[in-house]
Amino acid sequence: MRMLTVAAAQMGPIQKADSRQAVIARMIALLDEAKEKGADLVVYPELALTTFFPRWYHEDRAEADIWFEDAMPGPATQALFDRAREHGIAISFGYAEKTPDGHHFNTSILTDKSGAIVGKYRKIHLPGHAEYDPERTHQHLEKRYFEPGDLGFPVWRTLGGVLGMAICNDRRWPETYRVMGLQGVEMVLIGYNTPSVNSQRGAEGPEKRLFHNRLSVQAGAYQNATWVVAVAKAGDEDGHHMIGGSLIVDPNGEIVAEAKTEGDELLVHACDLDETAFGKSTIFDFARHRRIEHYGLITSRTGAVPPPEA
Amino acid sequence: MRMLTVAAAQMGPIQKADSRQAVIARMIALLDEAKEKGADLVVYPELALTTFFPRWYHEDRAEADIWFEDAMPGPATQALFDRAREHGIAISFGYAEKTPDGHHFNTSILTDKSGAIVGKYRKIHLPGHAEYDPERTHQHLEKRYFEPGDLGFPVWRTLGGVLGMAICNDRRWPETYRVMGLQGVEMVLIGYNTPSVNSQRGAEGPEKRLFHNRLSVQAGAYQNATWVVAVAKAGDEDGHHMIGGSLIVDPNGEIVAEAKTEGDELLVHACDLDETAFGKSTIFDFARHRRIEHYGLITSRTGAVPPPEA
């Protein structure tokens, strides 16, 4: 047994007007609760420090820089790092990253138990659009404010296992899990902010959105024999509602913990990383069963090309 | 709307002693029922003509040739093709194929409504093992009796849409659906024979096996915005039990029809192929969202390679 006790730290809504300091105080409260419950690792959502700002259109893109962090840790986040180090707990959370040379990414980081950043991931599958879209019930401007991640899907050997990260829409793409699966990933950490209604199909409400969340996460876990921890920022942000439904999923694809609220809520589960071994050595023993000679289109073709009409 | 009414023709068990003629009579009865119910296409399981013979070990591999077809249609199957043509119904089913030059494949075919074979697929993801394994509760010798498919994952423009095929274990591999999704597939036809107990983990019984079946099929449908029809051969074959649970899944990943028995049972659903358009043009618009520059390992690496130990 290789036990890693993980806490999925779901967060309730963050309003536009909320300060970074107020948010950090909530994150620290969750961290303290995780300490009491014996967690080794606390996983917070995507863009954990602010409201989900890509729903707001800034004609001047530079105005959106108020939502970004220039340094990590920085003035507001240092207290969170300090408390994590005191507790001897590793943390992972998402934030909007502005690099010294002016690039913008939707990023997440992973620390070890000393508070040192050991891994960084930049979101690859940016959903939404870049220009104001009057057809939508609400805007989803990730393609306006972020560049696609440029770090691939790395994994890190830390906390006694092999860990990877993904962010929100990445979880719907099987390529995300597979690239990490091919590096032996044992636990994938995912944060998300998911509007409760599809902005392009109003009838697709929270039930279907929660179904797709579970389906994508459970399939990724099963098909790569890995633990997956998926953590929401949930609830009503300035009139825009987001699903909760944070999940911890085992390497068989079974849900072992699921959030009951849309607020700040901690799910704690003691995960045996050795439980990944059965799937990885039998039905999903990639070396014996994968047939890469027939997968060529996956990396040679971006968009779908149907056969010609007769 | 582009309606295609599909019938999933689940089949109950076929014992070793059952003749091809008796099986074909059952398949024709299902075809007649499908005609009454207005089906355009009937989908039968993997290895529909015989018992699931890879559970039986033949030391002399050539003895297993009794389970294979030299011609399609052949003497036993001609009657099925004739009835399908009379009814004006397209069919798809699986069988063990022996080629004129002595190769062996786990194959499925698709006809048009005139009974002409328009598509052939040979199973790529062969599960199991090639040599007798005394550690298993039962044998699963697909790697002994078949070569991996050599035709890739083609799709065909037929029956008013873009159709593809996969077989049994293929459905657990996201690569299967994705390669077809990149060719604009609108309906994937899958037959399976799935033992109710994992031969390498006795505690993994029918409930978990049905869960994995649903999970894999639903995720493949959703993540490629395609209909999927998954059809079992089910029940007790000479003391070896297999799951039923045949499914028709819509392009949102929702189950629209599911088998209730483990016997011969027809599920009929009128599928609108245009329902695939929403997903393909929004969240799974591959051209806008996929990032093949980060997927390289999927086609360059077969087996998992974890990072080195510290």
Coordinates of C-alpha atoms in Angstrom, one line a residue:
Chain A
M1 CA 0.0 0.0 0.0
R2 CA 1.1 3.5 -0.9
M3 CA -1.4 5.8 0.9
L4 CA -1.9 9.3 -0.2
T5 CA -4.8 11.1 1.6
V6 CA -6.1 13.7 -0.7
A7 CA -8.6 16.5 0.1
A8 CA -10.7 18.0 -2.7
A9 CA -11.3 21.5 -1.6
Q10 CA -14.4 22.6 -3.4
M11 CA -14.9 26.4 -3.2
G12 CA -18.2 28.2 -3.3
P13 CA -18.6 31.4 -5.5
I14 CA -16.2 34.3 -5.5
Q15 CA -17.9 37.6 -6.5
K16 CA -16.1 40.2 -8.6
A17 CA -16.0 42.4 -5.6
D18 CA -14.3 39.9 -3.3
S19 CA -10.6 40.6 -2.5
R20 CA -7.8 38.1 -2.9
Q21 CA -7.3 38.3 0.9
A22 CA -10.9 37.2 1.6
V23 CA -10.4 34.3 -0.8
I24 CA -7.1 33.2 0.7
A25 CA -8.7 33.3 4.2
R26 CA -11.3 30.8 2.9
M27 CA -8.6 28.6 1.3
I28 CA -6.7 28.6 4.6
A29 CA -9.8 27.6 6.5
L30 CA -10.1 24.6 4.2
L31 CA -6.5 23.8 4.7
D32 CA -6.9 23.8 8.4
E33 CA -9.8 21.5 8.1
A34 CA -7.8 19.2 5.8
K35 CA -5.0 19.1 8.4
E36 CA -7.4 17.9 11.1
K37 CA -8.6 15.2 8.7
G38 CA -5.1 14.0 8.0
A39 CA -4.7 15.1 4.4
D40 CA -1.4 14.9 2.6
L41 CA -2.5 17.0 -0.3
V42 CA -5.2 19.6 -0.8
V43 CA -6.5 20.3 -4.3
Y44 CA -8.4 23.6 -5.0
P45 CA -10.2 24.6 -8.2
E46 CA -9.2 26.3 -11.4
L47 CA -8.8 30.1 -11.1
A48 CA -9.2 29.6 -7.3
L49 CA -8.1 33.2 -6.4
T50 CA -10.8 35.2 -8.3
T51 CA -14.2 35.0 -9.8
F52 CA -14.4 33.2 -13.1
F53 CA -13.5 36.4 -15.0
P54 CA -13.6 35.0 -18.6
R55 CA -17.4 35.6 -18.4
W56 CA -16.7 39.3 -18.4
Y57 CA -15.8 41.1 -21.7
H58 CA -13.0 43.7 -21.6
E59 CA -12.8 45.4 -24.9
D60 CA -9.3 46.4 -23.9
R61 CA -7.7 43.1 -23.2
A62 CA -5.1 44.6 -20.9
E63 CA -7.8 45.6 -18.4
A64 CA -8.2 42.0 -17.6
D65 CA -4.7 41.9 -16.1
I66 CA -6.2 42.8 -12.8
W67 CA -7.2 39.1 -12.6
F68 CA -3.7 37.8 -13.2
E69 CA -0.8 37.0 -10.8
D70 CA 2.7 38.2 -11.7
A71 CA 4.4 36.0 -9.1
M72 CA 3.7 32.7 -7.3
P73 CA 3.7 32.9 -4.4
G74 CA 2.9 36.6 -4.4
P75 CA 1.8 39.1 -1.8
A76 CA -1.7 37.7 -1.5
T77 CA -0.9 34.0 -1.8
Q78 CA 2.2 33.9 0.5
A79 CA 0.0 33.3 3.6
L80 CA -1.5 30.2 2.0
F81 CA 2.0 28.8 1.2
D82 CA 3.1 29.5 4.7
R83 CA 0.2 27.7 6.3
A84 CA 0.6 24.7 4.0
R85 CA 4.3 24.5 5.0
E86 CA 3.4 24.8 8.7
H87 CA 0.9 21.9 8.3
G88 CA 3.3 19.9 6.2
I89 CA 0.6 19.6 3.5
A90 CA 1.1 19.7 -0.3
I91 CA -1.3 22.0 -2.2
S92 CA -2.4 22.4 -5.8
F93 CA -4.5 25.3 -7.1
G94 CA -5.3 27.2 -10.3
Y95 CA -4.7 30.9 -11.1
A96 CA -4.3 33.2 -14.0
E97 CA -0.6 33.5 -14.7
K98 CA 1.1 36.5 -16.3
T99 CA 4.7 35.8 -17.2
P100 CA 7.5 38.4 -17.0
D101 CA 7.5 38.6 -20.7
G102 CA 3.8 39.3 -20.9
H103 CA 2.3 35.9 -21.8
H104 CA -1.0 34.9 -20.2
F105 CA -2.0 31.3 -19.2
N106 CA -4.7 29.5 -17.2
T107 CA -2.3 27.7 -14.9
S108 CA -2.2 25.3 -12.0
I109 CA 0.7 24.5 -9.7
L110 CA 1.6 21.6 -7.3
T111 CA 3.8 22.0 -4.2
D112 CA 5.4 19.4 -2.1
K113 CA 4.9 19.3 1.7
S114 CA 7.6 21.9 2.2
G115 CA 5.7 24.4 0.1
A116 CA 8.1 24.3 -2.8
I117 CA 6.5 24.3 -6.2
V118 CA 7.3 21.0 -7.9
G119 CA 5.0 21.2 -10.9
K120 CA 3.3 23.7 -13.1
Y121 CA 0.7 23.0 -15.8
R122 CA -0.8 25.5 -18.3
K123 CA -4.3 24.7 -19.6
I124 CA -4.2 23.3 -23.2
H125 CA -7.8 22.9 -24.1
L126 CA -9.2 26.4 -23.9
P127 CA -12.9 26.4 -24.5
G128 CA -15.0 29.3 -25.6
H129 CA -14.2 32.2 -28.0
A130 CA -12.0 35.3 -28.4
E131 CA -14.5 38.0 -29.5
Y132 CA -17.7 39.1 -28.0
D133 CA -20.5 36.8 -29.1
P134 CA -24.0 38.2 -28.9
E135 CA -25.5 34.8 -29.7
R136 CA -24.5 33.3 -26.3
T137 CA -26.5 33.5 -23.1
H138 CA -23.2 34.4 -21.4
Q139 CA -19.7 35.0 -22.6
H140 CA -16.9 32.4 -22.2
L141 CA -13.8 34.3 -23.3
E142 CA -11.0 32.0 -22.4
K143 CA -9.6 32.1 -25.9
R144 CA -9.4 35.9 -25.5
Y145 CA -7.6 36.1 -22.2
F146 CA -5.3 33.1 -22.3
E147 CA -2.8 31.5 -24.7
P148 CA -3.0 27.7 -25.0
G149 CA -0.6 26.0 -22.6
D150 CA 2.9 25.4 -23.8
L151 CA 4.1 22.8 -21.2
G152 CA 2.4 19.7 -22.5
F153 CA 0.9 17.2 -20.0
P154 CA 3.9 16.5 -17.7
V155 CA 3.8 14.3 -14.6
W156 CA 5.8 14.5 -11.5
R157 CA 7.2 11.9 -9.1
T158 CA 6.2 13.4 -5.8
L159 CA 4.3 12.5 -2.6
G160 CA 5.2 8.9 -3.1
G161 CA 3.6 8.6 -6.5
V162 CA 3.3 9.9 -10.0
L163 CA 1.0 12.9 -10.2
G164 CA -0.3 15.1 -13.1
M165 CA -2.6 18.0 -13.5
A166 CA -5.3 19.2 -15.9
I167 CA -7.7 22.1 -15.9
C168 CA -11.5 22.2 -16.5
N169 CA -12.2 21.6 -20.2
D170 CA -9.1 19.4 -20.5
R171 CA -11.1 16.8 -18.6
R172 CA -13.5 16.2 -21.5
W173 CA -10.6 15.3 -23.8
P174 CA -9.3 11.7 -23.6
E175 CA -6.0 12.8 -24.9
T176 CA -5.4 14.6 -21.6
Y177 CA -5.5 11.5 -19.5
R178 CA -3.8 9.3 -22.1
V179 CA -0.7 11.4 -22.5
M180 CA -0.3 11.3 -18.7
G181 CA -1.3 7.6 -18.6
L182 CA 1.6 6.9 -21.0
Q183 CA 3.9 8.4 -18.3
G184 CA 2.4 6.1 -15.6
V185 CA 0.3 8.7 -13.9
E186 CA -1.3 7.5 -10.6
M187 CA -3.3 10.6 -9.7
V188 CA -4.6 13.4 -11.9
L189 CA -5.6 16.7 -10.2
I190 CA -8.2 18.8 -12.0
G191 CA -9.9 22.1 -11.1
Y192 CA -12.9 23.5 -12.9
N193 CA -15.4 26.3 -13.2
T194 CA -18.4 25.0 -15.3
P195 CA -21.4 27.2 -16.0
S196 CA -24.6 25.3 -15.1
V197 CA -26.1 26.1 -18.5
N198 CA -24.5 25.5 -21.8
S199 CA -24.1 29.0 -23.3
Q200 CA -25.0 27.8 -26.7
R201 CA -27.9 25.5 -25.7
G202 CA -30.0 26.9 -22.9
A203 CA -31.9 23.6 -22.4
E204 CA -28.7 21.9 -21.3
G205 CA -28.9 22.6 -17.6
P206 CA -27.0 21.5 -14.5
E207 CA -28.1 17.9 -14.5
K208 CA -26.6 17.2 -17.9
R209 CA -23.6 19.3 -17.1
L210 CA -22.9 17.2 -13.9
F211 CA -23.5 14.0 -15.9
H212 CA -20.8 15.1 -18.5
N213 CA -18.5 16.0 -15.6
R214 CA -18.8 12.6 -14.0
L215 CA -18.7 10.7 -17.3
S216 CA -15.5 12.4 -18.5
V217 CA -13.7 12.1 -15.2
Q218 CA -14.7 8.5 -14.5
A219 CA -13.8 7.4 -18.1
G220 CA -10.4 9.1 -17.8
A221 CA -9.7 7.3 -14.5
Y222 CA -10.8 3.9 -15.7
Q223 CA -9.1 3.9 -19.1
N224 CA -5.8 4.9 -17.5
A225 CA -6.1 3.1 -14.2
T226 CA -5.5 6.3 -12.3
W227 CA -7.0 8.2 -9.4
V228 CA -8.6 11.4 -10.5
V229 CA -9.5 14.3 -8.2
A230 CA -11.8 16.9 -9.8
V231 CA -12.6 20.0 -7.9
A232 CA -15.2 22.7 -8.6
K233 CA -15.6 26.3 -8.0
A234 CA -19.4 26.3 -7.6
G235 CA -22.5 28.3 -7.0
D236 CA -23.7 31.8 -8.1
E237 CA -21.0 34.3 -9.0
D238 CA -22.7 37.7 -9.7
G239 CA -25.7 36.0 -11.1
H240 CA -23.9 33.3 -13.1
H241 CA -24.4 29.9 -11.7
M242 CA -21.8 27.1 -11.8
I243 CA -22.1 23.4 -11.1
G244 CA -20.5 21.8 -8.0
G245 CA -20.2 18.0 -8.1
S246 CA -16.5 17.8 -7.1
L247 CA -15.4 14.1 -7.3
I248 CA -12.7 11.7 -6.2
V249 CA -12.6 8.7 -8.6
D250 CA -10.7 5.5 -8.1
P251 CA -8.7 3.7 -10.8
N252 CA -11.7 1.5 -11.6
G253 CA -13.6 4.6 -12.5
E254 CA -15.8 4.4 -9.4
I255 CA -16.7 7.6 -7.5
V256 CA -15.5 7.3 -3.9
A257 CA -16.4 10.8 -2.8
E258 CA -18.7 13.5 -4.2
A259 CA -19.6 17.0 -3.1
K260 CA -23.1 17.6 -1.7
T261 CA -23.1 21.4 -1.6
E262 CA -22.2 24.3 -3.9
G263 CA -20.1 26.0 -1.2
D264 CA -16.7 25.6 0.4
E265 CA -16.7 21.8 1.1
L266 CA -13.9 19.4 1.8
L267 CA -13.9 15.8 0.5
V268 CA -11.2 13.6 2.0
H269 CA -10.2 10.2 0.8
A270 CA -7.3 8.0 1.6
C271 CA -6.1 6.7 -1.8
D272 CA -3.9 3.7 -2.2
L273 CA -1.7 4.5 -5.2
D274 CA -1.0 0.7 -5.5
E275 CA -4.6 0.2 -6.6
T276 CA -3.6 1.6 -9.9
A277 CA -1.3 -1.5 -10.5
F278 CA -4.1 -4.0 -11.4
G279 CA -5.5 -2.1 -14.3
K280 CA -2.1 -1.0 -15.5
S281 CA -0.9 -4.6 -15.6
T282 CA -4.0 -6.3 -17.1
I283 CA -6.7 -4.8 -19.3
F284 CA -4.9 -1.5 -19.6
D285 CA -1.4 -2.9 -20.0
F286 CA -0.6 -0.4 -22.8
A287 CA 2.6 -2.2 -23.9
R288 CA 0.7 -5.4 -24.6
H289 CA -2.5 -4.0 -26.0
R290 CA -2.1 -0.6 -27.7
R291 CA -1.7 -0.5 -31.4
I292 CA -0.2 2.9 -32.2
E293 CA 0.2 2.0 -35.9
H294 CA -3.6 2.6 -36.2
Y295 CA -3.8 5.8 -34.1
G296 CA -2.0 8.1 -36.6
L297 CA -4.8 10.5 -37.2
I298 CA -4.9 11.4 -33.5
T299 CA -1.6 13.3 -33.9
S300 CA -1.6 14.1 -37.6
R301 CA -5.0 15.6 -38.0
T302 CA -6.5 18.4 -35.8
G303 CA -10.0 18.8 -37.1
A304 CA -12.5 16.2 -38.3
V305 CA -12.6 15.4 -42.1
P306 CA -15.6 13.3 -43.1
P307 CA -15.3 11.2 -46.2
P308 CA -16.4 12.9 -49.4
E309 CA -20.1 12.8 -50.3
A310 CA -20.9 10.3 -53.0
Chain B
M1 CA -33.3 15.5 -39.6
R2 CA -31.5 12.5 -41.0
M3 CA -33.3 9.6 -39.4
L4 CA -31.7 6.1 -39.2
T5 CA -33.7 3.6 -37.2
V6 CA -31.3 1.1 -35.7
A7 CA -32.0 -2.2 -34.0
A8 CA -29.5 -3.6 -31.6
A9 CA -30.0 -7.3 -31.9
Q10 CA -28.7 -8.7 -28.6
M11 CA -28.2 -12.5 -28.7
G12 CA -28.5 -15.0 -25.9
P13 CA -25.9 -17.7 -25.4
I14 CA -24.7 -20.0 -28.2
Q15 CA -23.5 -23.4 -26.9
K16 CA -20.5 -25.2 -28.4
A17 CA -22.9 -27.8 -29.7
D18 CA -25.2 -25.4 -31.5
S19 CA -25.1 -25.5 -35.3
R20 CA -24.5 -22.4 -37.5
Q21 CA -28.0 -23.1 -39.0
A22 CA -29.7 -22.8 -35.6
V23 CA -27.9 -19.6 -34.9
I24 CA -28.8 -18.1 -38.3
A25 CA -32.4 -19.0 -37.7
R26 CA -32.3 -16.9 -34.5
M27 CA -30.7 -14.0 -36.3
I28 CA -33.4 -14.2 -39.0
A29 CA -36.1 -14.1 -36.3
L30 CA -34.5 -10.9 -34.9
L31 CA -34.3 -9.5 -38.5
D32 CA -38.0 -10.2 -39.0
E33 CA -38.9 -8.5 -35.8
A34 CA -36.7 -5.6 -36.8
K35 CA -38.6 -5.3 -40.1
E36 CA -41.9 -5.1 -38.2
K37 CA -40.5 -2.3 -36.1
G38 CA -39.3 -0.3 -39.0
A39 CA -35.5 -0.7 -38.6
D40 CA -33.1 0.4 -41.3
L41 CA -30.1 -1.4 -39.8
V42 CA -29.7 -4.4 -37.5
V43 CA -26.5 -4.7 -35.5
Y44 CA -25.6 -8.2 -34.1
P45 CA -22.8 -9.0 -31.6
E46 CA -19.2 -9.9 -32.0
L47 CA -18.6 -13.5 -33.2
A48 CA -22.4 -13.8 -33.7
L49 CA -22.3 -17.1 -35.5
T50 CA -20.7 -19.3 -32.8
T51 CA -20.0 -19.7 -29.1
F52 CA -17.3 -17.4 -27.7
F53 CA -14.7 -20.0 -28.6
P54 CA -11.6 -18.1 -27.4
R55 CA -12.4 -19.4 -23.9
W56 CA -11.5 -22.9 -25.2
Y57 CA -7.8 -23.9 -25.5
H58 CA -6.8 -25.9 -28.5
E59 CA -3.2 -26.9 -28.2
D60 CA -3.1 -27.4 -31.9
R61 CA -4.2 -23.9 -33.1
A62 CA -5.4 -25.3 -36.4
E63 CA -8.2 -27.2 -34.7
A64 CA -9.8 -23.8 -33.9
D65 CA -10.4 -23.3 -37.6
I66 CA -13.8 -25.0 -37.1
W67 CA -15.0 -21.7 -35.7
F68 CA -13.9 -19.6 -38.7
E69 CA -15.6 -18.6 -41.9
D70 CA -13.8 -18.9 -45.3
A71 CA -16.3 -16.9 -47.2
M72 CA -18.8 -14.1 -46.4
P73 CA -21.6 -14.7 -47.2
G74 CA -20.9 -18.5 -47.0
P75 CA -23.2 -21.5 -47.0
A76 CA -24.6 -20.9 -43.6
T77 CA -24.9 -17.2 -43.7
Q78 CA -26.4 -16.8 -47.2
A79 CA -29.9 -17.2 -45.8
L80 CA -29.3 -14.2 -43.5
F81 CA -28.1 -12.0 -46.4
D82 CA -31.1 -13.1 -48.5
R83 CA -33.6 -12.2 -45.8
A84 CA -32.0 -8.8 -45.2
R85 CA -32.1 -8.0 -48.9
E86 CA -35.8 -9.0 -49.0
H87 CA -36.6 -6.8 -46.1
G88 CA -34.4 -4.0 -47.4
I89 CA -32.5 -3.8 -44.1
A90 CA -28.8 -3.2 -43.7
I91 CA -27.0 -5.6 -41.3
S92 CA -23.8 -5.7 -39.3
F93 CA -22.4 -8.7 -37.4
G94 CA -19.1 -10.2 -36.2
Y95 CA -17.5 -13.5 -37.2
A96 CA -14.2 -15.2 -37.1
E97 CA -12.6 -14.6 -40.5
K98 CA -10.0 -16.9 -42.2
T99 CA -8.5 -15.3 -45.3
P100 CA -7.6 -17.3 -48.4
D101 CA -3.9 -16.8 -47.5
G102 CA -4.5 -18.2 -44.0
H103 CA -4.7 -15.2 -41.8
H104 CA -7.2 -15.1 -38.9
F105 CA -9.1 -12.1 -37.7
N106 CA -12.0 -11.2 -35.4
T107 CA -14.0 -9.3 -38.0
S108 CA -17.2 -7.5 -38.5
I109 CA -19.0 -6.4 -41.7
L110 CA -21.6 -3.9 -42.6
T111 CA -24.0 -4.2 -45.6
D112 CA -26.2 -1.7 -47.3
K113 CA -29.9 -2.3 -47.8
S114 CA -29.2 -4.4 -50.9
G115 CA -27.2 -6.9 -48.9
A116 CA -23.9 -5.8 -50.5
I117 CA -21.0 -5.7 -48.0
V118 CA -19.9 -2.0 -47.9
G119 CA -17.5 -2.1 -44.9
K120 CA -15.2 -4.6 -43.1
Y121 CA -13.4 -4.0 -39.8
R122 CA -10.9 -6.3 -38.1
K123 CA -10.6 -6.1 -34.3
I124 CA -7.5 -4.1 -33.3
H125 CA -7.4 -4.3 -29.5
L126 CA -7.3 -8.1 -28.8
P127 CA -7.5 -8.7 -25.1
G128 CA -6.3 -11.8 -23.3
H129 CA -3.3 -14.0 -24.0
A130 CA -1.8 -16.4 -26.4
E131 CA -0.8 -19.4 -24.2
Y132 CA -2.7 -21.4 -21.7
D133 CA -2.8 -19.5 -18.3
P134 CA -3.4 -21.7 -15.3
E135 CA -3.7 -18.6 -13.1
R136 CA -7.0 -17.5 -14.7
T137 CA -10.5 -18.6 -13.7
H138 CA -11.1 -19.0 -17.4
Q139 CA -9.1 -18.7 -20.5
H140 CA -9.3 -15.7 -22.9
L141 CA -7.2 -16.7 -25.9
E142 CA -7.9 -14.0 -28.4
K143 CA -4.3 -13.3 -28.8
R144 CA -3.8 -17.0 -29.7
Y145 CA -6.5 -17.3 -32.3
F146 CA -6.5 -13.9 -34.0
E147 CA -4.0 -11.5 -35.5
P148 CA -4.5 -7.8 -34.7
G149 CA -6.7 -6.1 -37.3
D150 CA -4.8 -4.6 -40.2
L151 CA -7.5 -2.3 -41.6
G152 CA -7.3 0.6 -39.1
F153 CA -10.6 2.2 -38.0
P154 CA -12.2 3.2 -41.3
V155 CA -15.6 4.9 -41.6
W156 CA -18.1 4.5 -44.5
R157 CA -20.6 7.0 -45.9
T158 CA -23.7 4.8 -46.1
L159 CA -27.3 4.8 -45.0
G160 CA -27.4 8.5 -45.1
G161 CA -24.6 9.0 -42.6
V162 CA -21.0 8.2 -41.7
L163 CA -20.7 4.9 -39.9
G164 CA -17.8 3.0 -38.3
M165 CA -17.3 -0.3 -36.4
A166 CA -15.4 -1.6 -33.5
I167 CA -15.4 -4.9 -31.6
C168 CA -15.7 -5.6 -27.9
N169 CA -12.4 -4.6 -26.1
D170 CA -11.9 -1.8 -28.7
R171 CA -14.7 0.0 -26.9
R172 CA -12.6 0.5 -23.7
W173 CA -9.9 2.4 -25.7
P174 CA -10.6 6.1 -26.4
E175 CA -8.3 5.9 -29.4
T176 CA -11.0 3.7 -31.1
Y177 CA -13.6 6.4 -31.1
R178 CA -11.2 9.3 -31.7
V179 CA -9.8 7.9 -34.9
M180 CA -13.3 7.5 -36.2
G181 CA -14.3 10.9 -34.7
L182 CA -11.6 12.5 -36.8
Q183 CA -13.3 11.1 -39.8
G184 CA -16.6 12.6 -38.8
V185 CA -18.3 9.4 -37.6
E186 CA -22.0 9.7 -36.7
M187 CA -22.7 6.1 -35.6
V188 CA -20.3 3.5 -34.2
L189 CA -21.5 -0.1 -34.3
I190 CA -19.9 -2.4 -31.6
G191 CA -20.5 -6.0 -30.8
Y192 CA -19.1 -7.7 -27.7
N193 CA -18.8 -10.9 -25.7
T194 CA -17.8 -10.0 -22.1
P195 CA -17.4 -12.5 -19.4
S196 CA -19.3 -11.6 -16.3
V197 CA -16.3 -12.1 -14.1
N198 CA -12.8 -10.7 -14.6
S199 CA -10.7 -13.7 -15.2
Q200 CA -7.9 -12.2 -13.2
R201 CA -9.9 -10.7 -10.4
G202 CA -12.8 -12.9 -9.3
A203 CA -14.4 -10.2 -7.1
E204 CA -15.0 -8.1 -10.2
G205 CA -18.4 -9.4 -11.1
P206 CA -21.2 -8.5 -13.5
E207 CA -22.2 -5.2 -11.9
K208 CA -18.8 -3.7 -12.3
R209 CA -18.5 -5.2 -15.8
L210 CA -21.7 -3.6 -16.8
F211 CA -20.6 -0.3 -15.3
H212 CA -17.4 -0.4 -17.4
N213 CA -19.3 -1.2 -20.5
R214 CA -21.7 1.7 -20.1
L215 CA -18.9 4.1 -19.0
S216 CA -16.7 3.3 -22.0
V217 CA -19.5 3.5 -24.6
Q218 CA -21.1 6.6 -23.1
A219 CA -17.7 8.5 -23.0
G220 CA -16.9 7.5 -26.5
A221 CA -20.2 8.8 -27.7
Y222 CA -20.1 12.1 -25.8
Q223 CA -16.5 12.9 -26.5
N224 CA -16.9 12.4 -30.3
A225 CA -20.6 13.5 -30.5
T226 CA -21.6 10.3 -32.2
W227 CA -24.3 7.7 -31.8
V228 CA -23.0 4.4 -30.5
V229 CA -24.8 1.0 -30.7
A230 CA -23.2 -1.6 -28.4
V231 CA -24.6 -5.1 -28.7
A232 CA -23.9 -8.1 -26.5
K233 CA -23.9 -11.8 -26.8
A234 CA -25.1 -12.6 -23.3
G235 CA -25.9 -15.3 -20.9
D236 CA -24.5 -18.7 -20.0
E237 CA -22.4 -20.5 -22.7
D238 CA -21.5 -24.0 -21.5
G239 CA -21.1 -22.8 -17.9
H240 CA -19.4 -19.4 -18.8
H241 CA -21.6 -16.4 -18.1
M242 CA -21.4 -13.2 -20.1
I243 CA -23.0 -9.8 -19.4
G244 CA -25.9 -8.4 -21.5
G245 CA -26.5 -4.7 -21.2
S246 CA -26.7 -3.9 -24.9
L247 CA -27.0 -0.1 -25.3
I248 CA -27.9 2.6 -27.7
V249 CA -26.2 5.9 -26.7
D250 CA -26.9 9.3 -28.2
P251 CA -24.3 11.9 -29.1
N252 CA -24.6 13.5 -25.7
G253 CA -23.5 10.2 -24.1
E254 CA -27.0 9.5 -22.8
I255 CA -28.5 6.0 -22.9
V256 CA -31.6 5.9 -25.0
A257 CA -32.2 2.1 -25.0
E258 CA -30.8 -0.7 -22.8
A259 CA -31.4 -4.4 -22.8
K260 CA -33.4 -5.9 -20.0
T261 CA -32.6 -9.6 -20.6
E262 CA -29.7 -11.9 -21.3
G263 CA -31.4 -13.5 -24.2
D264 CA -32.2 -12.7 -27.8
E265 CA -33.7 -9.2 -27.5
L266 CA -34.2 -6.3 -29.9
L267 CA -33.7 -2.6 -29.0
V268 CA -35.0 -0.3 -31.6
H269 CA -34.4 3.5 -31.7
A270 CA -34.9 6.1 -34.4
C271 CA -31.6 8.0 -34.4
D272 CA -31.4 11.5 -35.9
L273 CA -27.8 11.7 -37.3
D274 CA -28.2 15.5 -37.3
E275 CA -28.1 15.4 -33.5
T276 CA -24.3 14.9 -33.9
A277 CA -23.9 18.3 -35.3
F278 CA -24.3 20.3 -32.1
G279 CA -21.4 18.7 -30.3
K280 CA -19.2 18.5 -33.4
S281 CA -19.6 22.2 -34.0
T282 CA -19.3 23.5 -30.4
I283 CA -17.5 21.9 -27.4
F284 CA -16.0 19.1 -29.6
D285 CA -15.2 21.2 -32.6
F286 CA -11.9 19.5 -33.0
A287 CA -10.5 22.0 -35.5
R288 CA -10.8 24.8 -32.9
H289 CA -10.0 23.0 -29.7
R290 CA -7.6 20.0 -30.3
R291 CA -3.9 20.6 -29.7
I292 CA -2.1 17.8 -31.5
E293 CA 1.3 19.4 -30.7
H294 CA 0.8 18.1 -27.2
Y295 CA -0.5 14.6 -28.0
G296 CA 2.7 13.2 -29.5
L297 CA 3.1 10.3 -27.0
I298 CA -0.2 8.8 -28.0
T299 CA 1.3 7.7 -31.3
S300 CA 5.0 7.6 -30.5
R301 CA 4.9 5.5 -27.4
T302 CA 3.1 2.2 -27.0
G303 CA 3.6 1.2 -23.3
A304 CA 3.7 3.4 -20.3
V305 CA 7.0 4.8 -19.1
P306 CA 6.9 6.3 -15.7
P307 CA 9.5 9.0 -14.7
P308 CA 12.6 7.6 -13.1
E309 CA 12.6 7.0 -9.4
A310 CA 14.4 9.8 -7.5

